[in-house]
XYZ file of C-alpha atoms in Angstrom:
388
model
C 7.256 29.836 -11.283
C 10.447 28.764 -13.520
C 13.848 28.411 -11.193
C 16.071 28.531 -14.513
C 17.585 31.424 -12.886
C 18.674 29.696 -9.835
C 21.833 27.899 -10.860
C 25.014 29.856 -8.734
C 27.544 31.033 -10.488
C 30.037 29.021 -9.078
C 28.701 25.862 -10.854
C 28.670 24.437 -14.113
C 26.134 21.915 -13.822
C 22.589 22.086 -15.468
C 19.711 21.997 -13.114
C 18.838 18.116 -14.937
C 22.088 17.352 -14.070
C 22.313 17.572 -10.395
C 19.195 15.885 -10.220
C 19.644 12.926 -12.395
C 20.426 10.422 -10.170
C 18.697 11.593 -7.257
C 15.930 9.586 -5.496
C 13.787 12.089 -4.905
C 14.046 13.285 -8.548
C 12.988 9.750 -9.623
C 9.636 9.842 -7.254
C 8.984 12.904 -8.319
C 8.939 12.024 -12.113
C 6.911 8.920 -11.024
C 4.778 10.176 -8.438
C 3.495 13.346 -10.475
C 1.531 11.777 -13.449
C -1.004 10.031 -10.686
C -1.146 12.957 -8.808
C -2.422 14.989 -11.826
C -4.528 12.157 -13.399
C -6.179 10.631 -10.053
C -6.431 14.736 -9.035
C -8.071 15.430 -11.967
C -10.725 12.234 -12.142
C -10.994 13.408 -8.416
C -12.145 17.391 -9.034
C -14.344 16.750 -11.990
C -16.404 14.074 -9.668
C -16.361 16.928 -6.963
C -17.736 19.330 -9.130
C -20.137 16.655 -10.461
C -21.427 16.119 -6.690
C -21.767 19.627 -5.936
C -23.798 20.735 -8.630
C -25.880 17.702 -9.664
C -27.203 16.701 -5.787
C -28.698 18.765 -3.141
C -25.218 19.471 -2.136
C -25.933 22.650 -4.392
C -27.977 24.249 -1.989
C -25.597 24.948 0.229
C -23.825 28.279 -0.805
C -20.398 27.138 0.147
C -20.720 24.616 -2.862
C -20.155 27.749 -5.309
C -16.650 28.292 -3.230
C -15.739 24.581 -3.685
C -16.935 24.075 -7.601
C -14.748 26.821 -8.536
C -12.037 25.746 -5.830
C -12.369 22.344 -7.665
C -11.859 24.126 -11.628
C -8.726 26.171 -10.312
C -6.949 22.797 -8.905
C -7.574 21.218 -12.220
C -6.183 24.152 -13.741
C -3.476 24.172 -11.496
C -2.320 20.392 -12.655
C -3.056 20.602 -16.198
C -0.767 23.301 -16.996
C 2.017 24.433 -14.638
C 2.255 21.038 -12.830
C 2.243 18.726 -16.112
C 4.196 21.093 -18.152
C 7.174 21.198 -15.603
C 6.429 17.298 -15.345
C 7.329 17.242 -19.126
C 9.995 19.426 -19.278
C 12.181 16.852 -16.928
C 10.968 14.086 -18.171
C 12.377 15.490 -21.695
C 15.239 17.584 -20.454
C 13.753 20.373 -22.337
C 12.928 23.764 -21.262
C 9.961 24.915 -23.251
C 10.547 28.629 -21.781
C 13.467 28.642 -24.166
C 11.271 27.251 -26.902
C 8.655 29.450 -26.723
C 8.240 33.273 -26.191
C 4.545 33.130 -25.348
C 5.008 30.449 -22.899
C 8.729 32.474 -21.296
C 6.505 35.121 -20.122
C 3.520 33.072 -19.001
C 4.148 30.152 -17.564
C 4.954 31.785 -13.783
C 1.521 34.083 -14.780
C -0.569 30.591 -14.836
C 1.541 29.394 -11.935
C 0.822 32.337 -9.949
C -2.718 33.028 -10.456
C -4.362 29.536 -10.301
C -1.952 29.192 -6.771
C -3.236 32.531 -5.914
C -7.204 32.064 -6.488
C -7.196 28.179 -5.008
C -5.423 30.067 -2.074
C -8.359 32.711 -1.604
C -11.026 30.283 -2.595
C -9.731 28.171 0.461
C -9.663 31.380 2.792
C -13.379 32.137 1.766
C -14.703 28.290 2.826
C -12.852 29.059 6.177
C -14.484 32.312 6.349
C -17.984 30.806 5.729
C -17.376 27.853 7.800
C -16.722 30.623 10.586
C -19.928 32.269 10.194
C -21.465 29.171 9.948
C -20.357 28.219 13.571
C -20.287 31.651 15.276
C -23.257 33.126 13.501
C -25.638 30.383 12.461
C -28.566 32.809 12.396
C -27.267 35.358 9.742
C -24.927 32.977 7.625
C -27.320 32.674 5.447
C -27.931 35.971 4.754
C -24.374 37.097 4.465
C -23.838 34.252 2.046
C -26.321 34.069 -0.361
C -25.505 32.412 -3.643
C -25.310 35.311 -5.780
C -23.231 37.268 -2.811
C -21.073 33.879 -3.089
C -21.037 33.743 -7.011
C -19.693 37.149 -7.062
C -16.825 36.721 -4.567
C -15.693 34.220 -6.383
C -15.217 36.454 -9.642
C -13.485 38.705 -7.440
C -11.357 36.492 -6.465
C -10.793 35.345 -9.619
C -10.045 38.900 -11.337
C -7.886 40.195 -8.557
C -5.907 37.250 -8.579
C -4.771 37.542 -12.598
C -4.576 40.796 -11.741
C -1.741 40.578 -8.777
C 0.003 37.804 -10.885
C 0.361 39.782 -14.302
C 3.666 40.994 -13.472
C 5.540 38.248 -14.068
C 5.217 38.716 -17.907
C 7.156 42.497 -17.526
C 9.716 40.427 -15.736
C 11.292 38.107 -18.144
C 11.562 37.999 -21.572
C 13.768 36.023 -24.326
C 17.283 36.691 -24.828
C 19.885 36.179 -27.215
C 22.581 33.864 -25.983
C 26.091 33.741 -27.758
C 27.579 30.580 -27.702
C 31.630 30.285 -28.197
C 31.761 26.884 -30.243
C 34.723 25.551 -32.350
C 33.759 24.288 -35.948
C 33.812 20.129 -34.689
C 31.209 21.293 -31.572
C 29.414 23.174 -34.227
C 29.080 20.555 -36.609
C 28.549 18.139 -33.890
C 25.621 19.795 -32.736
C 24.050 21.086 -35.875
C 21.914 18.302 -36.483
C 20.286 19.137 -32.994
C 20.165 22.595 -33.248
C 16.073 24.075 -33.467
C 15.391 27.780 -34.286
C 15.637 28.932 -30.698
C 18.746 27.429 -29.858
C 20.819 30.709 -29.311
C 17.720 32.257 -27.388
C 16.752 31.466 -23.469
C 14.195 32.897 -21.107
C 15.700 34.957 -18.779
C 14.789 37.704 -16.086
C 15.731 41.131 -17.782
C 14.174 43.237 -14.513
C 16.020 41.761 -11.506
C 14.453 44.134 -9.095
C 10.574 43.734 -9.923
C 11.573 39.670 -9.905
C 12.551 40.179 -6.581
C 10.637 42.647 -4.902
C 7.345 41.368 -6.856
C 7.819 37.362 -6.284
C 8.490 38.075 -2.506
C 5.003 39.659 -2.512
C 3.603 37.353 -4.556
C 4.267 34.289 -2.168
C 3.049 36.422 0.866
C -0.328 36.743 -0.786
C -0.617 33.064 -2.747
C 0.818 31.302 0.664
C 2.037 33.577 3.844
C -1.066 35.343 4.053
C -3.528 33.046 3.341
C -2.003 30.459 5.728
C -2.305 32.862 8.299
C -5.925 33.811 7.720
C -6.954 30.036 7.456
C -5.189 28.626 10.225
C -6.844 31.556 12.211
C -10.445 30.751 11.184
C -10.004 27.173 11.591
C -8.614 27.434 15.198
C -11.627 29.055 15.715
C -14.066 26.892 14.184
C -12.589 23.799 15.815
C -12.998 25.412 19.220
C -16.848 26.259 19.177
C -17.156 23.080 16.987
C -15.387 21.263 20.946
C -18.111 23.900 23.095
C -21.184 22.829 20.953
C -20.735 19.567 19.787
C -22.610 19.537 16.707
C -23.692 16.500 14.602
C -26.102 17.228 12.405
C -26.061 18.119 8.732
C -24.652 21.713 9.013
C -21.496 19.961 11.322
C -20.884 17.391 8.517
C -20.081 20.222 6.203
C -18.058 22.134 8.526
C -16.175 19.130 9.777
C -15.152 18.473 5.774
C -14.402 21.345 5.062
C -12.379 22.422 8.350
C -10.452 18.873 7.730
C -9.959 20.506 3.901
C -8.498 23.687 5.152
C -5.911 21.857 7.594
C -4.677 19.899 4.842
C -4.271 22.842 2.692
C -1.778 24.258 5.189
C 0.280 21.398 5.983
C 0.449 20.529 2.483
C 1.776 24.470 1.267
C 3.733 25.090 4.501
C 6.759 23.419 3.548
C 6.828 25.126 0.353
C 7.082 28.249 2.135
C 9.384 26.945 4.154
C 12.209 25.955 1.547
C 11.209 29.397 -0.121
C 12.005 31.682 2.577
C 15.142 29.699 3.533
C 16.366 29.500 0.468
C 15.119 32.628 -1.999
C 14.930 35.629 1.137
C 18.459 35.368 1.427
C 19.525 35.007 -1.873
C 22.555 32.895 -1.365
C 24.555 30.930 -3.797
C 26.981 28.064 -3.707
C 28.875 25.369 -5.211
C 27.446 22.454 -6.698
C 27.089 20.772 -3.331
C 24.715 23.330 -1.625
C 22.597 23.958 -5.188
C 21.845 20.082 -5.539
C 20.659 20.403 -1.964
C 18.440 23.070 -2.844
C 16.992 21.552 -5.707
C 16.304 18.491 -3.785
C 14.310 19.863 -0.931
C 12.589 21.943 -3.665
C 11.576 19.054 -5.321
C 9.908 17.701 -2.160
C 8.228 20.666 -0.981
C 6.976 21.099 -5.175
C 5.548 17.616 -4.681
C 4.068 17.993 -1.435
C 2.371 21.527 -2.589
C 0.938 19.560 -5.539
C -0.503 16.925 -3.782
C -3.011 19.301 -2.302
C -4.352 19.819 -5.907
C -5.584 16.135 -5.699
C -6.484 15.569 -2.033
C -9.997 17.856 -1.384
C -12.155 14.994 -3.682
C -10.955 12.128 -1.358
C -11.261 14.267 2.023
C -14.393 14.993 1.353
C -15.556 11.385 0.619
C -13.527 10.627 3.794
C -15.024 13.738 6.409
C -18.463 13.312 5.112
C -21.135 10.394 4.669
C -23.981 13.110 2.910
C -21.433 13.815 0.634
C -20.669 9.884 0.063
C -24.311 9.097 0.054
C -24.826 11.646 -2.493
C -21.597 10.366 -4.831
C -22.919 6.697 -4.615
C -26.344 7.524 -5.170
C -25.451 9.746 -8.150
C -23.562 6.898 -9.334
C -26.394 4.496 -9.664
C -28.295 6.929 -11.107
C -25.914 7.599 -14.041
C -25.466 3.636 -14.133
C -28.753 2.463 -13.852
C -31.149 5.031 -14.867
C -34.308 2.879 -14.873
C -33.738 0.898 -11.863
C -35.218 1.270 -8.448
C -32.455 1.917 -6.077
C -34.049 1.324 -2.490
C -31.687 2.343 -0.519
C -30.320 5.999 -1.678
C -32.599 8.886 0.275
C -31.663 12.644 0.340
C -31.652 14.005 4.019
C -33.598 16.579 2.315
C -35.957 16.911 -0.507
C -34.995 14.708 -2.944
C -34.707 16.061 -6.737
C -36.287 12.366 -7.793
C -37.992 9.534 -6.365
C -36.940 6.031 -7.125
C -38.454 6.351 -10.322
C -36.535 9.344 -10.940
C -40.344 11.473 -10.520
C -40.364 15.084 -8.959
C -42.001 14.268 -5.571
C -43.386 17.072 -3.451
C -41.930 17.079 0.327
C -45.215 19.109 0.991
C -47.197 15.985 0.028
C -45.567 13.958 1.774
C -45.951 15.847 5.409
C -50.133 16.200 4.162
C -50.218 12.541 3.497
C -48.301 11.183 6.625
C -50.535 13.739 8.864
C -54.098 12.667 6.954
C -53.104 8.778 7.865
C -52.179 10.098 11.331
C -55.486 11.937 12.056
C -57.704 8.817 10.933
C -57.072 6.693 14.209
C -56.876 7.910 17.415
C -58.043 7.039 21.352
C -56.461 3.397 20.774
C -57.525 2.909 17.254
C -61.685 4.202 17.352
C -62.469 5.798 14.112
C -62.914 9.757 14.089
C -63.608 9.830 11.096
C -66.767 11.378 9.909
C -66.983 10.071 6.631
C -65.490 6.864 7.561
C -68.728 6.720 10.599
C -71.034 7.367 8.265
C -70.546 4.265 6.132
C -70.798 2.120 9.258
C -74.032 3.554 10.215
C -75.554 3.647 6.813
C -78.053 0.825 5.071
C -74.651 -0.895 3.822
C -72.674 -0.694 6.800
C -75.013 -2.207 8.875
C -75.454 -5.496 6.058
């Protein structure tokens, strides 16, 4: 969401201008292009591993592909754009109509779905762990596939009122004739128009509920699930496949909430109130907003490398699709899927069925210390050329 509107009253200073100088507003400008570059390298390899390995037979992978898509989302538009605008100390909501009214819709609604999407993995993870016998029948893929379009419509549809909120506005400026010809060459066709909130009371009423559903309510839920997850994960102990998932994606979940708490934080101390100040209390603001903004951001970037970090399947499965990509008519001895394997070294369809029939026919050919049962196998011994 745009914080144009922010500024108090009582001071004269720009928003770029309290922050000029500031070390957090230098981090930010330089910390922010790798977050959105390595975050986006990060989610397309995520959604890479999830649908191209066996990964994609787990139904939760539906949840994280499309968790994956929003995050990108999330940093190519409202994270790079506000990137841009400070880096050029231009607002594009004044340049723009289409992008006054929207850019707090995209903000909103990718924030709002990754938010859901993360409550759903919880969810899933829960019945995983509580109800291992039914989880897959209450999550099917197509039962999964369609809660995520939910999610996906009701969220654009709860964030949609942020373009009845603001619009552009005609701003008269009192110049003298040696400001106005000082400033002409510089002037662009929206220069006496600004984006601005023309419905105070749906802003306010509207954005409160907004951030209860993107980030109060969702934190909640998760942290909720995942307290309960972690304590049956402590009674059971689990360490096979199914606990490698849950462990990543419990460990995905926690870092989600530590990483959007603060956030919250500087928005309920600071917005709930609605306070202003001088110059000296607004910098302050805008300084802890531009750590929590960065903090909230970095969670956009961080599932790909918790996953690789939480789970070796899923790190098996990223470096064996790797070789595969890179060396497509090599043998690579030593990737195996835990489970049926899509190809064979020689990138084949193998049968796991054939493979249980052939281990169990070289099984059943020796037994009582290594005697032949074999009838077939007798018969050649006893025969005219067995006995030469």
């Amino acid at each position: 969401m745009s914080y144009n509107d922010t500024i108090s009253a009582s001071c004269s200073l720009t928003e770029s201008d309290l922050l000029r100088d500031t070390f957090t507003h230098k981090v930010y400008l330089g910390l922010t292009p790798f977050i959105i570059c390595i975050g986006l390298l990060g989610n397309i390899l995520t959604v890479c591993v999830f649908i191209l390995t066996d990964l994609k037979k787990q139904s939760v992978s539906i949840i994280t592909i499309a968790l994956a898509i929003v995050d990108s989302f999330v940093l190519l538009i409202p994270v790079s754009i506000l990137w841009l605008e400070k880096i050029l100390r231009q607002e594009f909501t004044d340049l723009s109509s289409f992008w006054c009214r929207t850019h707090g819709f995209f903000d909103l609604a990718f924030t709002c779905c990754s938010s859901w999407l993360m409550v759903c993995i919880a969810f899933e993870r829960f019945c995983a762990v509580w109800l291992p016998h039914n989880n897959k029948t209450i999550f099917t893929h197509s039962r999964t596939l369609r809660l995520v379009l939910i999610i996906v419509i009701l969220s654009t549809s709860l964030s949609i009122w942020f373009i009845f909120a603001v619009k552009m506005s005609q701003v008269s400026y009192t110049t003298t004739l040696d400001e106005l010809l000082i400033f002409s060459t510089n002037q662009t066709i929206n220069s006496d128009s600004k984006c601005k909130v023309y419905d105070d009371s749906l802003y306010d009423s509207m954005g409160m509920s907004s951030v209860i559903m993107n980030y109060i309510l969702p934190f909640i839920l998760v942290l909720l699930l995942n307290s309960t997850i972690i304590y049956r994960l402590c009674q059971r102990g689990m360490v096979e496949l199914t606990s490698s998932i849950t462990v990543m994606l419990t460990l995905v979940c926690l870092v989600h909430l530590f990483c959007t708490l603060p956030f919250q934080c500087w928005w309920i101390y600071y917005e709930i109130p609605d306070r202003t100040g001088n110059c000296t209390w607004l910098k302050t603001k805008l300084i802890w907003r531009t750590i929590t903004f960065t903090i909230r951001n970095m969670n956009y970037m961080a599932n790909f490398f918790l996953y690789s970090c939480s789970s070796k399947f899923f790190r098996d499965e990223l470096k064996g699709l790797i070789f595969l990509c890179l060396l497509p008519h090599e043998k690579y001895q030593n990737y195996h899927y835990r489970r049926q394997s899509l190809y064979d070294n020689l990138q084949q369809r193998v049968s796991l069925t054939q493979l249980v029939m052939r281990r169990l026919s070289r099984a059943t050919e020796f037994t009582n210390g290594g005697v032949i049962n074999n009838p077939s196998t007798a018969n050649i011994h006893n025969g005219p050329i067995g006995n030469v």
